[in-house]
Amino acid sequence: MSKVYDWFEERLEIQSIADDISSKYVPPHVATGFAMTFYYRPTVTDAFASIEYLMTSVNFGWLVRSVHRWSASMMVLSMLLHIFRVYLTGGFKKPRELTWVTGVIMAVLTVSFGVTGYSLPWDQVGYWACKIVTGVPDAVPVVGSTIVQLLRGGLAVGQPTLTRFYSLHTFVLPLLAAAFMLAHFLMIRKQGLSVLEPSSLGEKADPFATPLEILPEWYFFPTFNLLRVIPNKLLGVLSMAAVPAGTFIAIWLGIGATMPINQALTLGLF
């Protein structure tokens, strides 16, 4: 038996991986999610009542569910920041292409956790969110309606849909996430992490030698490209000033104070 272990240890560094895993803490949403399974009943008649009972009658039940929800949001935010950091440091380039691929797959799984978990309380928001999400594939030609029925377990959203979402959220997605996390960490151990390179200094300024291309810092890319796209220099400057000016105008006119949050966010972004 020891020879078999030594064979795998030599090739996969099993002990090092085990030490890494044992040194990591259990994420709050995993622990709280496991705790909620003791009270949650995945049926359309009892799901809402079971969550209501957890929130109102179980000692610290409201805190368990709140931590689960908050930590899930933090997980999504951390994932987005991590992807942004890896992209900026070029972590997707050779030889880390597969590390990037597994990371993107885990990002999809993370969002899937949110989509499936959002509907489990079977309240108004969860039910209609489930109905909308499962109806999106209907726009796909030929196979769209089949995918919708596969997700819903029938033509309409009901008990089969809730059962599928519960199974995905508590069994299928955790297994997939664990498998891809293991693969992801194995690749990181093999190839290392991509890091920010030290700041470099270019050539000394020469007023008589125009560079072939001038690239600004990444946070100036939108402004830089806006000036390149708009041929008229005055229009380009006015377009740059329109963003901060628009925020001042919105404040003075009270725009966003009385409109629905989704419209206010849309106005703020675009």
Coordinates of C-alpha atoms in Angstrom, one line a residue:
M1 CA 0.0 0.0 0.0
S2 CA 2.8 2.4 0.8
K3 CA 4.3 1.8 -2.6
V4 CA 1.1 2.9 -4.3
Y5 CA 1.0 6.0 -2.1
D6 CA 4.6 6.8 -2.9
W7 CA 3.9 6.4 -6.6
F8 CA 1.1 9.0 -6.5
E9 CA 3.0 11.2 -4.1
E10 CA 6.0 11.4 -6.4
R11 CA 3.8 12.5 -9.3
L12 CA 1.0 14.5 -7.7
E13 CA 2.5 15.7 -4.4
I14 CA -0.6 14.4 -2.5
Q15 CA 0.7 15.3 0.9
S16 CA 1.3 18.9 -0.1
I17 CA -2.2 19.2 -1.5
A18 CA -3.7 17.6 1.6
D19 CA -1.8 20.1 3.8
D20 CA -3.1 23.0 1.6
I21 CA -6.7 21.8 1.9
S22 CA -6.6 21.2 5.6
S23 CA -5.2 24.7 6.2
K24 CA -8.1 26.4 4.4
Y25 CA -11.2 27.5 6.3
V26 CA -14.7 26.4 5.4
P27 CA -16.5 29.3 3.7
P28 CA -19.5 30.7 5.7
H29 CA -22.0 30.0 2.9
V30 CA -21.0 26.3 3.0
A31 CA -21.5 25.9 6.7
T32 CA -24.7 28.0 6.8
G33 CA -26.1 26.2 3.8
F34 CA -25.5 22.9 5.4
A35 CA -27.2 24.1 8.6
M36 CA -30.3 25.2 6.7
T37 CA -30.8 21.8 5.1
F38 CA -31.9 20.6 8.5
Y39 CA -35.0 22.8 8.3
Y40 CA -35.6 23.4 4.6
R41 CA -38.3 21.4 2.9
P42 CA -38.0 21.4 -1.0
T43 CA -41.6 21.4 -1.9
V44 CA -43.7 24.2 -3.4
T45 CA -46.2 23.9 -0.5
D46 CA -43.6 23.9 2.4
A47 CA -40.5 25.7 1.1
F48 CA -41.7 29.2 2.0
A49 CA -43.1 28.1 5.4
S50 CA -39.8 26.2 6.3
I51 CA -37.7 29.3 5.6
E52 CA -40.2 31.4 7.6
Y53 CA -40.0 29.0 10.5
L54 CA -36.2 29.1 10.3
M55 CA -36.2 32.9 10.4
T56 CA -38.8 33.4 13.2
S57 CA -38.7 30.3 15.4
V58 CA -35.2 28.7 15.3
N59 CA -32.6 30.2 17.6
F60 CA -30.4 32.4 15.5
G61 CA -32.0 31.0 12.3
W62 CA -32.4 34.5 10.9
L63 CA -28.6 35.0 11.4
V64 CA -27.7 31.7 9.7
R65 CA -29.8 32.6 6.6
S66 CA -28.5 36.2 6.6
V67 CA -24.9 35.1 6.8
H68 CA -25.6 32.6 4.0
R69 CA -27.0 35.3 1.8
W70 CA -24.4 37.9 2.6
S71 CA -21.5 35.5 2.2
A72 CA -22.9 34.4 -1.2
S73 CA -22.9 38.0 -2.4
M74 CA -19.3 38.5 -1.1
M75 CA -18.3 35.3 -2.9
V76 CA -19.6 36.7 -6.2
L77 CA -17.9 40.0 -5.6
S78 CA -14.6 38.3 -4.7
M79 CA -14.8 36.2 -7.8
L80 CA -15.3 39.3 -10.0
L81 CA -12.3 41.0 -8.4
H82 CA -10.2 37.9 -8.8
I83 CA -11.0 37.6 -12.5
F84 CA -10.2 41.3 -12.9
R85 CA -6.9 40.9 -11.2
V86 CA -5.9 37.8 -13.2
Y87 CA -6.8 39.5 -16.4
L88 CA -4.8 42.6 -15.6
T89 CA -1.7 40.5 -14.7
G90 CA -2.0 38.4 -17.9
G91 CA -2.8 35.2 -15.9
F92 CA -4.6 33.7 -18.9
K93 CA -1.6 33.6 -21.2
K94 CA 0.7 30.7 -21.9
P95 CA 1.3 28.4 -20.0
R96 CA -1.7 29.2 -17.8
E97 CA -4.5 28.8 -20.4
L98 CA -6.1 25.8 -18.7
T99 CA -5.9 27.6 -15.3
W100 CA -7.9 30.4 -16.8
V101 CA -10.4 28.0 -18.4
T102 CA -11.0 26.2 -15.1
G103 CA -11.4 29.6 -13.4
V104 CA -14.0 30.7 -15.9
I105 CA -15.9 27.5 -15.4
M106 CA -15.9 28.0 -11.7
A107 CA -17.2 31.5 -12.2
V108 CA -20.1 30.1 -14.2
L109 CA -20.7 27.6 -11.4
T110 CA -20.6 30.4 -8.9
V111 CA -23.3 32.3 -10.7
S112 CA -25.3 29.1 -11.1
F113 CA -25.2 28.7 -7.3
G114 CA -26.7 32.2 -7.0
V115 CA -29.4 31.5 -9.6
T116 CA -30.5 28.2 -8.1
G117 CA -30.3 29.3 -4.5
Y118 CA -32.3 32.5 -5.2
S119 CA -35.4 30.5 -6.0
L120 CA -35.3 28.0 -3.2
P121 CA -37.3 30.1 -0.6
W122 CA -40.1 30.0 -3.2
D123 CA -41.3 33.5 -2.4
Q124 CA -42.6 35.9 -5.0
V125 CA -39.2 37.2 -6.0
G126 CA -37.7 33.7 -6.1
Y127 CA -40.6 32.2 -8.1
W128 CA -40.7 34.8 -10.8
A129 CA -36.9 34.9 -11.0
C130 CA -37.0 31.2 -11.6
K131 CA -39.7 31.6 -14.2
I132 CA -37.7 34.3 -16.1
V133 CA -34.3 32.5 -15.9
T134 CA -35.7 29.2 -17.1
G135 CA -37.5 30.9 -19.9
V136 CA -34.4 32.6 -21.3
P137 CA -33.2 29.5 -23.4
D138 CA -36.6 29.6 -25.2
A139 CA -35.0 32.2 -27.5
V140 CA -32.5 29.6 -28.8
P141 CA -33.5 28.2 -32.2
V142 CA -34.6 24.6 -32.5
V143 CA -33.5 23.3 -29.0
G144 CA -34.7 26.3 -26.9
S145 CA -38.0 24.9 -25.9
T146 CA -36.4 21.5 -25.0
I147 CA -33.9 23.2 -22.8
V148 CA -36.7 25.1 -21.0
Q149 CA -38.6 21.9 -20.4
L150 CA -35.5 20.2 -19.1
L151 CA -34.8 23.0 -16.7
R152 CA -38.4 23.3 -15.5
G153 CA -39.2 19.6 -15.6
G154 CA -42.3 20.3 -17.6
L155 CA -44.0 23.1 -19.5
A156 CA -44.6 25.3 -16.4
V157 CA -42.6 26.2 -13.3
G158 CA -43.6 23.9 -10.4
Q159 CA -42.5 21.2 -8.1
P160 CA -40.2 19.5 -10.7
T161 CA -38.5 22.8 -11.1
L162 CA -37.9 23.3 -7.4
T163 CA -36.6 19.8 -7.1
R164 CA -34.2 20.3 -9.9
F165 CA -32.9 23.6 -8.5
Y166 CA -32.5 22.1 -5.0
S167 CA -30.6 19.1 -6.4
L168 CA -28.4 21.4 -8.4
H169 CA -27.7 23.8 -5.5
T170 CA -27.0 21.2 -2.9
F171 CA -25.5 18.2 -4.8
V172 CA -24.5 18.7 -8.5
L173 CA -23.0 22.2 -8.3
P174 CA -20.9 21.5 -5.1
L175 CA -19.5 18.3 -6.7
L176 CA -18.6 20.2 -9.9
A177 CA -17.2 23.1 -8.0
A178 CA -15.0 20.8 -5.8
A179 CA -13.7 19.0 -8.9
F180 CA -12.8 22.2 -10.8
M181 CA -11.3 23.8 -7.6
L182 CA -9.0 20.8 -7.2
A183 CA -7.9 21.0 -10.8
H184 CA -7.5 24.8 -10.5
F185 CA -5.3 24.5 -7.4
L186 CA -3.2 21.7 -8.9
M187 CA -2.5 23.9 -11.9
I188 CA -1.6 26.8 -9.7
R189 CA 0.8 24.7 -7.7
K190 CA 2.4 23.5 -10.9
Q191 CA 2.6 26.9 -12.8
G192 CA 2.5 29.4 -10.0
L193 CA 0.5 32.6 -9.7
S194 CA 0.7 35.5 -12.1
V195 CA 1.7 38.7 -10.3
L196 CA 1.9 42.3 -11.1
E197 CA 5.2 43.2 -12.7
P198 CA 7.4 46.0 -11.2
S199 CA 6.8 49.4 -12.6
S200 CA 9.2 50.1 -15.6
L201 CA 10.7 53.3 -16.8
G202 CA 10.5 54.1 -20.5
E203 CA 13.0 56.0 -22.6
K204 CA 13.9 59.6 -21.8
A205 CA 11.6 62.2 -23.3
D206 CA 12.7 63.3 -26.8
P207 CA 10.6 66.2 -28.3
F208 CA 12.0 65.3 -31.8
A209 CA 11.1 61.6 -31.9
T210 CA 7.4 60.8 -32.0
P211 CA 6.5 57.3 -30.7
L212 CA 4.7 54.9 -33.1
E213 CA 2.1 54.2 -30.4
I214 CA 1.2 55.7 -27.1
L215 CA -0.7 53.5 -24.6
P216 CA -2.0 55.2 -21.5
E217 CA -2.7 53.4 -18.2
W218 CA -5.6 51.0 -18.2
Y219 CA -7.9 53.4 -16.3
F220 CA -7.5 55.9 -19.1
F221 CA -8.5 53.5 -21.9
P222 CA -12.2 54.6 -22.1
T223 CA -11.2 58.3 -22.4
F224 CA -8.3 57.5 -24.8
N225 CA -10.5 55.5 -27.1
L226 CA -13.3 58.0 -27.0
L227 CA -10.9 60.7 -28.3
R228 CA -9.7 58.4 -31.0
V229 CA -13.2 57.4 -32.2
I230 CA -14.7 60.9 -32.3
P231 CA -13.0 62.7 -35.2
N232 CA -14.0 66.2 -33.9
K233 CA -11.7 67.2 -31.1
L234 CA -14.3 69.5 -29.5
L235 CA -17.0 66.8 -29.6
G236 CA -14.5 64.4 -28.0
V237 CA -13.8 66.8 -25.1
L238 CA -17.5 67.5 -24.6
S239 CA -18.2 63.8 -24.5
M240 CA -15.6 63.4 -21.8
A241 CA -17.1 66.2 -19.8
A242 CA -20.7 64.9 -20.3
V243 CA -20.2 62.0 -17.8
P244 CA -19.3 64.1 -14.7
A245 CA -21.7 66.9 -15.9
G246 CA -24.5 64.4 -16.2
T247 CA -24.1 63.3 -12.6
F248 CA -24.3 66.9 -11.4
I249 CA -27.4 67.5 -13.5
A250 CA -29.0 64.3 -12.1
I251 CA -28.4 65.6 -8.6
W252 CA -29.8 69.0 -9.2
L253 CA -32.9 67.7 -11.0
G254 CA -33.4 64.9 -8.4
I255 CA -33.2 62.2 -11.1
G256 CA -33.1 58.8 -9.5
A257 CA -34.5 59.9 -6.2
T258 CA -38.0 58.7 -7.0
M259 CA -37.5 56.3 -9.9
P260 CA -37.2 52.5 -9.4
I261 CA -33.7 51.2 -8.5
N262 CA -33.2 49.4 -11.8
Q263 CA -33.9 52.6 -13.8
A264 CA -31.7 54.6 -11.5
L265 CA -28.8 52.1 -12.0
T266 CA -29.3 52.1 -15.7
L267 CA -29.2 55.9 -15.9
G268 CA -26.0 55.9 -13.7
L269 CA -24.3 53.3 -15.9
F270 CA -25.3 54.6 -19.3

